[in-house]
Amino acid sequence: KKMGCKKKKCIRLVNYLRKLCHKGNNNKKTMGYVPQEDNPIQCISKDKFGMEEHVRRVISYIETVDVSQKAFSLGIVANWGYGKSSFFYFLKERIRDNKDFLILDFNPRSSKDINHIQEDFLNGLREALQPLHLNLTRVFQDYARALNISIDASPVLLFFQNAFKLHEKNRDDSYKKINDIIKGTNRRIVVFVDDLDRLTAKELLEVMKVIDKNGAFSNVIFVSAYDKEYVNGALKSYLKHEVKCPYTDKYFDLEIKLPKHASYLMINYLQELIVQASACRHIAISQHSIVMGICQMNECIQKRLTTIRDVKRFVNQFLYDYPTVQHDVDFNDYFMLELMKLSQKEEYDKL
């Protein structure tokens, strides 16, 4: 009965808003509010979700894990929008000033195509090592040829080198030379691999070759961020055969699942963004009314806005639509309607 009343109320509100739409668009004014961009938080001092302790624990693990014989692969697992990229920035911030570490950002999404992924990794590794060791180009070129990929070589030169087997080196021999160079630096190289869950299955397999085999040098720690369900689903669909365990279990020595942000922190963040819009007079409602309204809708909000990305997208949509009708609607009613538009679009379209 209550649900029926709420639905009727929503229908009346939607019909009323449609009548106001033309008027609202004509009267719309921009008062200086800046929409929220979907960018990661780059400084841990700006973290609002209590990730400091998790960062400390991961760094402690990176500092002590045994990589004397082979690389270690660590997976940072979370759904889309849960702040994996921000967590990467926090880790780098804490590692950057430690002289025992070198940082390598490896972003396969930026590669020209799938055939350049391994080449780009080796280029990045060589550049990271360059300040600590001279004359690296030759040994990396030898290793690249053994893997049948190119580094800083023209297609014509590569053709003749392959055709006449010029400077051909055994893969294991080239691998050992690079491995010895890395060990000789007495540094741990932390390779950050972000956005695995934005790659195709073919691209994922190419990255896995780097992590599990061709880039698995001593003193190297791969830290990769991904949505586990997406990565395993993409590989399963592409490889077309059943396996007893997830594919990621084969490539990652340890997976750390980022904790879900506490609901009250998400509510606080949402409230802060709406209040900011009120403070710069983008919307004409008191901060007290915002706080009280969000408090009353707390339970509904928690069910529908579960990630940082959800909150940002909702706030942008709400603050785009609300100013055009704010003098003609109830704040709470309109807020609930916008929640429905975001999380229950089919139901919203039926109104």
CSV table of C-alpha atoms in Angstrom, one decimal:
chain,number,residue,atom,x,y,z
A,1,LYS,CA,0.0,0.0,0.0
A,2,LYS,CA,2.8,2.3,1.0
A,3,MET,CA,4.7,1.4,-2.2
A,4,GLY,CA,1.6,2.2,-4.3
A,5,CYS,CA,1.3,5.6,-2.7
A,6,LYS,CA,5.0,6.4,-3.3
A,7,LYS,CA,4.7,5.4,-6.9
A,8,LYS,CA,1.6,7.6,-7.4
A,9,LYS,CA,3.5,10.4,-5.8
A,10,CYS,CA,6.5,9.9,-8.1
A,11,ILE,CA,4.2,9.8,-11.1
A,12,ARG,CA,2.6,13.2,-10.1
A,13,LEU,CA,6.1,14.6,-9.5
A,14,VAL,CA,7.4,13.4,-12.9
A,15,ASN,CA,4.4,14.8,-14.8
A,16,TYR,CA,4.8,18.1,-13.0
A,17,LEU,CA,8.5,18.3,-13.7
A,18,ARG,CA,7.9,17.7,-17.4
A,19,LYS,CA,5.7,20.8,-17.5
A,20,LEU,CA,8.4,22.8,-15.8
A,21,CYS,CA,11.2,21.5,-18.0
A,22,HIS,CA,11.0,24.2,-20.7
A,23,LYS,CA,10.7,26.9,-18.1
A,24,GLY,CA,13.6,25.5,-16.1
A,25,ASN,CA,15.9,25.3,-19.1
A,26,ASN,CA,15.3,28.9,-19.9
A,27,ASN,CA,16.0,30.1,-16.4
A,28,LYS,CA,19.0,27.9,-15.7
A,29,LYS,CA,22.0,29.7,-14.4
A,30,THR,CA,25.6,28.5,-13.6
A,31,MET,CA,26.7,29.7,-10.2
A,32,GLY,CA,30.3,28.4,-10.2
A,33,TYR,CA,29.8,24.8,-9.0
A,34,VAL,CA,32.4,22.5,-10.6
A,35,PRO,CA,31.1,19.0,-11.5
A,36,GLN,CA,32.9,16.0,-10.0
A,37,GLU,CA,35.4,14.3,-12.4
A,38,ASP,CA,36.0,10.6,-12.2
A,39,ASN,CA,39.7,11.0,-11.3
A,40,PRO,CA,41.6,9.1,-8.7
A,41,ILE,CA,42.7,10.8,-5.4
A,42,GLN,CA,46.4,11.4,-5.9
A,43,CYS,CA,47.4,12.4,-2.3
A,44,ILE,CA,46.8,10.2,0.7
A,45,SER,CA,46.2,13.3,2.9
A,46,LYS,CA,43.0,13.9,0.8
A,47,ASP,CA,41.7,10.4,1.4
A,48,LYS,CA,38.3,10.4,3.0
A,49,PHE,CA,37.8,6.6,3.4
A,50,GLY,CA,40.4,5.5,5.9
A,51,MET,CA,42.8,3.7,3.5
A,52,GLU,CA,46.0,4.6,5.4
A,53,GLU,CA,46.2,1.4,7.4
A,54,HIS,CA,45.6,-0.8,4.3
A,55,VAL,CA,48.4,1.1,2.4
A,56,ARG,CA,50.8,0.6,5.3
A,57,ARG,CA,50.1,-3.2,5.4
A,58,VAL,CA,50.6,-3.6,1.6
A,59,ILE,CA,53.9,-1.7,1.7
A,60,SER,CA,55.1,-3.7,4.7
A,61,TYR,CA,54.4,-6.9,2.6
A,62,ILE,CA,56.2,-5.5,-0.4
A,63,GLU,CA,59.3,-4.6,1.7
A,64,THR,CA,59.6,-8.2,3.1
A,65,VAL,CA,58.4,-10.6,0.5
A,66,ASP,CA,61.1,-12.9,-0.9
A,67,VAL,CA,62.0,-11.9,-4.5
A,68,SER,CA,65.6,-13.1,-4.5
A,69,GLN,CA,64.9,-15.9,-7.1
A,70,LYS,CA,61.8,-14.8,-9.0
A,71,ALA,CA,59.3,-11.9,-9.2
A,72,PHE,CA,56.3,-11.7,-7.0
A,73,SER,CA,52.9,-10.8,-8.3
A,74,LEU,CA,50.4,-9.1,-6.1
A,75,GLY,CA,46.8,-8.4,-7.2
A,76,ILE,CA,44.7,-5.5,-5.8
A,77,VAL,CA,41.1,-6.6,-6.3
A,78,ALA,CA,38.0,-4.5,-6.2
A,79,ASN,CA,34.9,-3.8,-8.4
A,80,TRP,CA,34.9,-0.9,-10.7
A,81,GLY,CA,34.6,2.5,-8.9
A,82,TYR,CA,35.9,1.3,-5.6
A,83,GLY,CA,39.1,3.4,-5.7
A,84,LYS,CA,41.8,1.0,-7.0
A,85,SER,CA,43.6,3.8,-8.9
A,86,SER,CA,43.6,6.0,-5.8
A,87,PHE,CA,45.0,3.2,-3.8
A,88,PHE,CA,47.9,2.9,-6.4
A,89,TYR,CA,48.6,6.6,-5.9
A,90,PHE,CA,48.8,6.2,-2.1
A,91,LEU,CA,51.2,3.2,-2.5
A,92,LYS,CA,53.4,5.2,-4.8
A,93,GLU,CA,53.4,8.2,-2.5
A,94,ARG,CA,54.7,6.1,0.4
A,95,ILE,CA,57.2,4.2,-1.7
A,96,ARG,CA,58.6,7.1,-3.8
A,97,ASP,CA,61.0,8.4,-1.1
A,98,ASN,CA,62.3,5.0,-0.2
A,99,LYS,CA,65.8,4.6,-1.8
A,100,ASP,CA,65.4,0.8,-1.7
A,101,PHE,CA,62.7,0.9,-4.3
A,102,LEU,CA,62.3,1.9,-8.0
A,103,ILE,CA,58.8,2.6,-9.4
A,104,LEU,CA,57.8,1.5,-12.9
A,105,ASP,CA,54.4,2.5,-14.2
A,106,PHE,CA,53.3,0.0,-16.8
A,107,ASN,CA,50.1,0.9,-18.5
A,108,PRO,CA,49.3,-1.6,-21.3
A,109,ARG,CA,46.2,0.4,-22.3
A,110,SER,CA,48.7,3.0,-23.6
A,111,SER,CA,50.4,0.6,-25.9
A,112,LYS,CA,50.1,1.2,-29.6
A,113,ASP,CA,48.6,-2.3,-30.1
A,114,ILE,CA,48.8,-5.7,-28.6
A,115,ASN,CA,52.1,-6.4,-30.3
A,116,HIS,CA,53.8,-3.6,-28.4
A,117,ILE,CA,52.8,-4.5,-24.9
A,118,GLN,CA,55.9,-6.6,-24.0
A,119,GLU,CA,58.1,-4.1,-25.9
A,120,ASP,CA,56.7,-1.2,-23.9
A,121,PHE,CA,57.3,-3.1,-20.6
A,122,LEU,CA,61.0,-3.7,-21.5
A,123,ASN,CA,61.4,-0.1,-22.6
A,124,GLY,CA,60.0,1.0,-19.3
A,125,LEU,CA,62.2,-1.4,-17.3
A,126,ARG,CA,65.3,-0.3,-19.2
A,127,GLU,CA,64.5,3.4,-18.5
A,128,ALA,CA,64.0,2.8,-14.8
A,129,LEU,CA,67.4,1.0,-14.6
A,130,GLN,CA,69.3,3.5,-16.8
A,131,PRO,CA,70.4,5.9,-14.0
A,132,LEU,CA,71.9,2.9,-12.1
A,133,HIS,CA,73.6,1.0,-14.9
A,134,LEU,CA,75.2,2.1,-18.2
A,135,ASN,CA,75.0,0.4,-21.6
A,136,LEU,CA,71.7,-1.4,-21.2
A,137,THR,CA,70.4,-1.0,-24.7
A,138,ARG,CA,72.3,-3.9,-26.2
A,139,VAL,CA,71.3,-6.5,-23.6
A,140,PHE,CA,67.7,-5.5,-23.8
A,141,GLN,CA,67.8,-5.6,-27.6
A,142,ASP,CA,69.2,-9.1,-27.4
A,143,TYR,CA,66.5,-10.2,-25.0
A,144,ALA,CA,63.8,-8.6,-27.2
A,145,ARG,CA,65.0,-10.5,-30.3
A,146,ALA,CA,65.0,-13.8,-28.4
A,147,LEU,CA,61.3,-13.0,-27.5
A,148,ASN,CA,60.7,-12.0,-31.2
A,149,ILE,CA,59.8,-8.4,-30.2
A,150,SER,CA,61.6,-5.2,-31.2
A,151,ILE,CA,63.2,-2.4,-29.2
A,152,ASP,CA,64.4,0.8,-30.8
A,153,ALA,CA,65.1,-1.0,-34.1
A,154,SER,CA,63.9,-0.3,-37.6
A,155,PRO,CA,61.8,-2.9,-39.4
A,156,VAL,CA,64.6,-3.2,-42.1
A,157,LEU,CA,67.3,-3.9,-39.4
A,158,LEU,CA,65.1,-6.4,-37.7
A,159,PHE,CA,64.4,-8.2,-41.0
A,160,PHE,CA,68.1,-8.7,-41.7
A,161,GLN,CA,68.8,-9.7,-38.1
A,162,ASN,CA,66.2,-12.3,-38.2
A,163,ALA,CA,67.0,-13.5,-41.7
A,164,PHE,CA,70.7,-13.9,-41.0
A,165,LYS,CA,70.4,-14.6,-37.3
A,166,LEU,CA,72.7,-11.6,-36.5
A,167,HIS,CA,73.4,-11.1,-32.8
A,168,GLU,CA,71.0,-13.9,-31.9
A,169,LYS,CA,71.1,-14.7,-28.2
A,170,ASN,CA,69.6,-17.4,-26.3
A,171,ARG,CA,66.6,-16.3,-24.3
A,172,ASP,CA,67.8,-17.8,-21.1
A,173,ASP,CA,71.2,-16.2,-21.4
A,174,SER,CA,69.7,-12.8,-22.1
A,175,TYR,CA,67.3,-13.2,-19.3
A,176,LYS,CA,70.1,-14.0,-16.9
A,177,LYS,CA,72.1,-10.9,-17.9
A,178,ILE,CA,69.1,-8.6,-17.2
A,179,ASN,CA,68.4,-10.5,-14.0
A,180,ASP,CA,71.9,-10.1,-12.8
A,181,ILE,CA,71.8,-6.3,-13.6
A,182,ILE,CA,68.6,-5.9,-11.6
A,183,LYS,CA,70.0,-7.9,-8.6
A,184,GLY,CA,73.2,-5.8,-8.8
A,185,THR,CA,71.2,-2.6,-8.1
A,186,ASN,CA,70.1,-3.9,-4.7
A,187,ARG,CA,66.8,-2.3,-5.4
A,188,ARG,CA,63.3,-3.7,-5.4
A,189,ILE,CA,61.4,-2.7,-8.6
A,190,VAL,CA,57.7,-2.2,-8.0
A,191,VAL,CA,55.8,-2.4,-11.3
A,192,PHE,CA,52.3,-0.9,-11.1
A,193,VAL,CA,49.9,-2.4,-13.6
A,194,ASP,CA,46.6,-0.4,-13.5
A,195,ASP,CA,43.4,-1.0,-15.4
A,196,LEU,CA,43.7,-4.7,-16.2
A,197,ASP,CA,39.9,-4.7,-16.2
A,198,ARG,CA,39.8,-2.4,-19.2
A,199,LEU,CA,41.8,-4.7,-21.5
A,200,THR,CA,40.6,-7.2,-24.0
A,201,ALA,CA,41.2,-10.9,-23.4
A,202,LYS,CA,44.1,-10.9,-25.9
A,203,GLU,CA,45.7,-8.0,-24.2
A,204,LEU,CA,45.3,-9.6,-20.8
A,205,LEU,CA,47.1,-12.7,-22.0
A,206,GLU,CA,50.0,-10.6,-23.3
A,207,VAL,CA,50.3,-8.8,-19.9
A,208,MET,CA,50.2,-12.2,-18.2
A,209,LYS,CA,53.2,-13.3,-20.3
A,210,VAL,CA,55.1,-10.3,-18.8
A,211,ILE,CA,54.0,-11.0,-15.2
A,212,ASP,CA,54.4,-14.7,-15.2
A,213,LYS,CA,57.4,-15.3,-17.5
A,214,ASN,CA,59.2,-12.7,-19.6
A,215,GLY,CA,59.3,-10.0,-17.0
A,216,ALA,CA,59.5,-12.2,-13.9
A,217,PHE,CA,63.0,-11.1,-12.9
A,218,SER,CA,64.4,-11.2,-9.4
A,219,ASN,CA,63.8,-8.2,-7.2
A,220,VAL,CA,60.6,-7.3,-9.2
A,221,ILE,CA,57.2,-7.0,-7.6
A,222,PHE,CA,54.2,-6.6,-9.9
A,223,VAL,CA,51.3,-4.8,-8.3
A,224,SER,CA,48.2,-5.1,-10.5
A,225,ALA,CA,44.7,-3.6,-10.0
A,226,TYR,CA,41.6,-5.3,-11.5
A,227,ASP,CA,38.0,-6.4,-11.2
A,228,LYS,CA,38.5,-10.1,-10.7
A,229,GLU,CA,35.1,-11.0,-12.1
A,230,TYR,CA,35.7,-9.1,-15.3
A,231,VAL,CA,39.3,-10.5,-15.9
A,232,ASN,CA,38.3,-14.1,-15.3
A,233,GLY,CA,35.1,-13.7,-17.4
A,234,ALA,CA,37.0,-12.2,-20.3
A,235,LEU,CA,39.7,-15.0,-20.3
A,236,LYS,CA,37.1,-17.7,-19.9
A,237,SER,CA,35.0,-16.4,-22.8
A,238,TYR,CA,38.1,-16.1,-25.0
A,239,LEU,CA,39.8,-19.4,-24.2
A,240,LYS,CA,36.6,-21.3,-24.2
A,241,HIS,CA,37.4,-24.0,-21.8
A,242,GLU,CA,36.5,-24.7,-18.2
A,243,VAL,CA,39.0,-24.5,-15.4
A,244,LYS,CA,38.7,-25.6,-11.8
A,245,CYS,CA,40.1,-22.3,-10.4
A,246,PRO,CA,39.9,-18.7,-11.6
A,247,TYR,CA,42.6,-17.8,-14.2
A,248,THR,CA,43.9,-15.1,-12.0
A,249,ASP,CA,44.9,-17.7,-9.4
A,250,LYS,CA,47.5,-18.9,-11.8
A,251,TYR,CA,49.1,-15.6,-12.3
A,252,PHE,CA,49.0,-13.8,-9.0
A,253,ASP,CA,50.8,-15.1,-5.9
A,254,LEU,CA,48.5,-13.1,-3.6
A,255,GLU,CA,45.3,-11.2,-4.1
A,256,ILE,CA,44.3,-8.4,-1.7
A,257,LYS,CA,40.7,-7.4,-1.8
A,258,LEU,CA,40.1,-3.7,-1.1
A,259,PRO,CA,37.5,-3.3,1.7
A,260,LYS,CA,34.1,-1.9,0.9
A,261,HIS,CA,34.0,1.7,2.1
A,262,ALA,CA,31.9,2.2,5.3
A,263,SER,CA,28.4,3.4,4.5
A,264,TYR,CA,28.6,6.4,6.8
A,265,LEU,CA,31.7,7.6,5.0
A,266,MET,CA,29.9,7.4,1.6
A,267,ILE,CA,27.0,9.3,3.1
A,268,ASN,CA,29.4,11.9,4.5
A,269,TYR,CA,31.1,12.3,1.1
A,270,LEU,CA,27.7,12.7,-0.7
A,271,GLN,CA,26.6,15.2,1.9
A,272,GLU,CA,29.8,17.2,1.6
A,273,LEU,CA,29.4,17.5,-2.2
A,274,ILE,CA,25.8,18.7,-2.0
A,275,VAL,CA,26.6,21.1,0.8
A,276,GLN,CA,29.5,22.6,-1.4
A,277,ALA,CA,26.9,23.3,-4.1
A,278,SER,CA,24.8,25.1,-1.6
A,279,ALA,CA,27.7,27.1,-0.2
A,280,CYS,CA,28.5,28.4,-3.7
A,281,ARG,CA,24.8,29.2,-4.2
A,282,HIS,CA,24.5,26.7,-7.1
A,283,ILE,CA,21.3,25.4,-5.3
A,284,ALA,CA,19.0,27.5,-3.1
A,285,ILE,CA,18.6,25.2,0.0
A,286,SER,CA,20.1,25.6,3.4
A,287,GLN,CA,22.9,23.3,4.5
A,288,HIS,CA,20.8,22.3,7.5
A,289,SER,CA,18.0,21.1,5.2
A,290,ILE,CA,20.5,19.1,3.1
A,291,VAL,CA,21.9,17.4,6.2
A,292,MET,CA,18.5,16.6,7.6
A,293,GLY,CA,17.2,15.4,4.2
A,294,ILE,CA,20.1,13.1,3.6
A,295,CYS,CA,19.8,11.7,7.1
A,296,GLN,CA,16.2,10.8,6.5
A,297,MET,CA,17.0,9.1,3.2
A,298,ASN,CA,20.1,7.4,4.6
A,299,GLU,CA,18.9,3.8,4.1
A,300,CYS,CA,17.7,4.3,0.5
A,301,ILE,CA,21.0,6.1,-0.4
A,302,GLN,CA,23.1,3.3,1.0
A,303,LYS,CA,21.3,0.7,-1.1
A,304,ARG,CA,21.8,2.6,-4.3
A,305,LEU,CA,25.1,4.4,-4.0
A,306,THR,CA,27.7,1.8,-3.2
A,307,THR,CA,30.9,3.2,-4.8
A,308,ILE,CA,32.7,6.5,-5.0
A,309,ARG,CA,32.0,6.5,-8.7
A,310,ASP,CA,28.2,6.1,-8.0
A,311,VAL,CA,28.3,9.1,-5.6
A,312,LYS,CA,30.1,11.3,-8.1
A,313,ARG,CA,27.8,10.4,-11.0
A,314,PHE,CA,24.7,10.9,-8.9
A,315,VAL,CA,25.8,14.3,-7.6
A,316,ASN,CA,26.7,15.5,-11.1
A,317,GLN,CA,23.2,14.4,-12.4
A,318,PHE,CA,21.4,15.8,-9.4
A,319,LEU,CA,23.1,19.2,-9.5
A,320,TYR,CA,22.5,19.4,-13.2
A,321,ASP,CA,18.8,18.8,-13.0
A,322,TYR,CA,17.8,20.2,-9.6
A,323,PRO,CA,18.5,23.9,-10.1
A,324,THR,CA,15.9,24.2,-12.9
A,325,VAL,CA,13.0,23.1,-10.7
A,326,GLN,CA,14.3,23.7,-7.2
A,327,HIS,CA,11.7,26.3,-6.3
A,328,ASP,CA,8.8,24.1,-7.4
A,329,VAL,CA,9.7,20.7,-5.8
A,330,ASP,CA,10.4,19.2,-2.4
A,331,PHE,CA,14.2,18.5,-2.0
A,332,ASN,CA,13.7,15.1,-0.5
A,333,ASP,CA,11.1,14.0,-3.1
A,334,TYR,CA,13.3,15.1,-6.0
A,335,PHE,CA,16.4,13.5,-4.5
A,336,MET,CA,14.6,10.2,-4.3
A,337,LEU,CA,13.4,10.5,-7.9
A,338,GLU,CA,17.0,11.1,-9.0
A,339,LEU,CA,18.1,8.1,-7.1
A,340,MET,CA,15.6,6.1,-9.0
A,341,LYS,CA,16.7,7.5,-12.3
A,342,LEU,CA,20.3,6.3,-11.6
A,343,SER,CA,19.7,2.9,-10.0
A,344,GLN,CA,16.3,1.8,-11.4
A,345,LYS,CA,16.2,3.3,-14.8
A,346,GLU,CA,13.5,0.9,-16.2
A,347,GLU,CA,11.2,1.7,-13.3
A,348,TYR,CA,11.9,5.4,-13.7
A,349,ASP,CA,11.1,5.3,-17.5
A,350,LYS,CA,7.7,3.7,-16.7
A,351,LEU,CA,6.6,6.6,-14.6
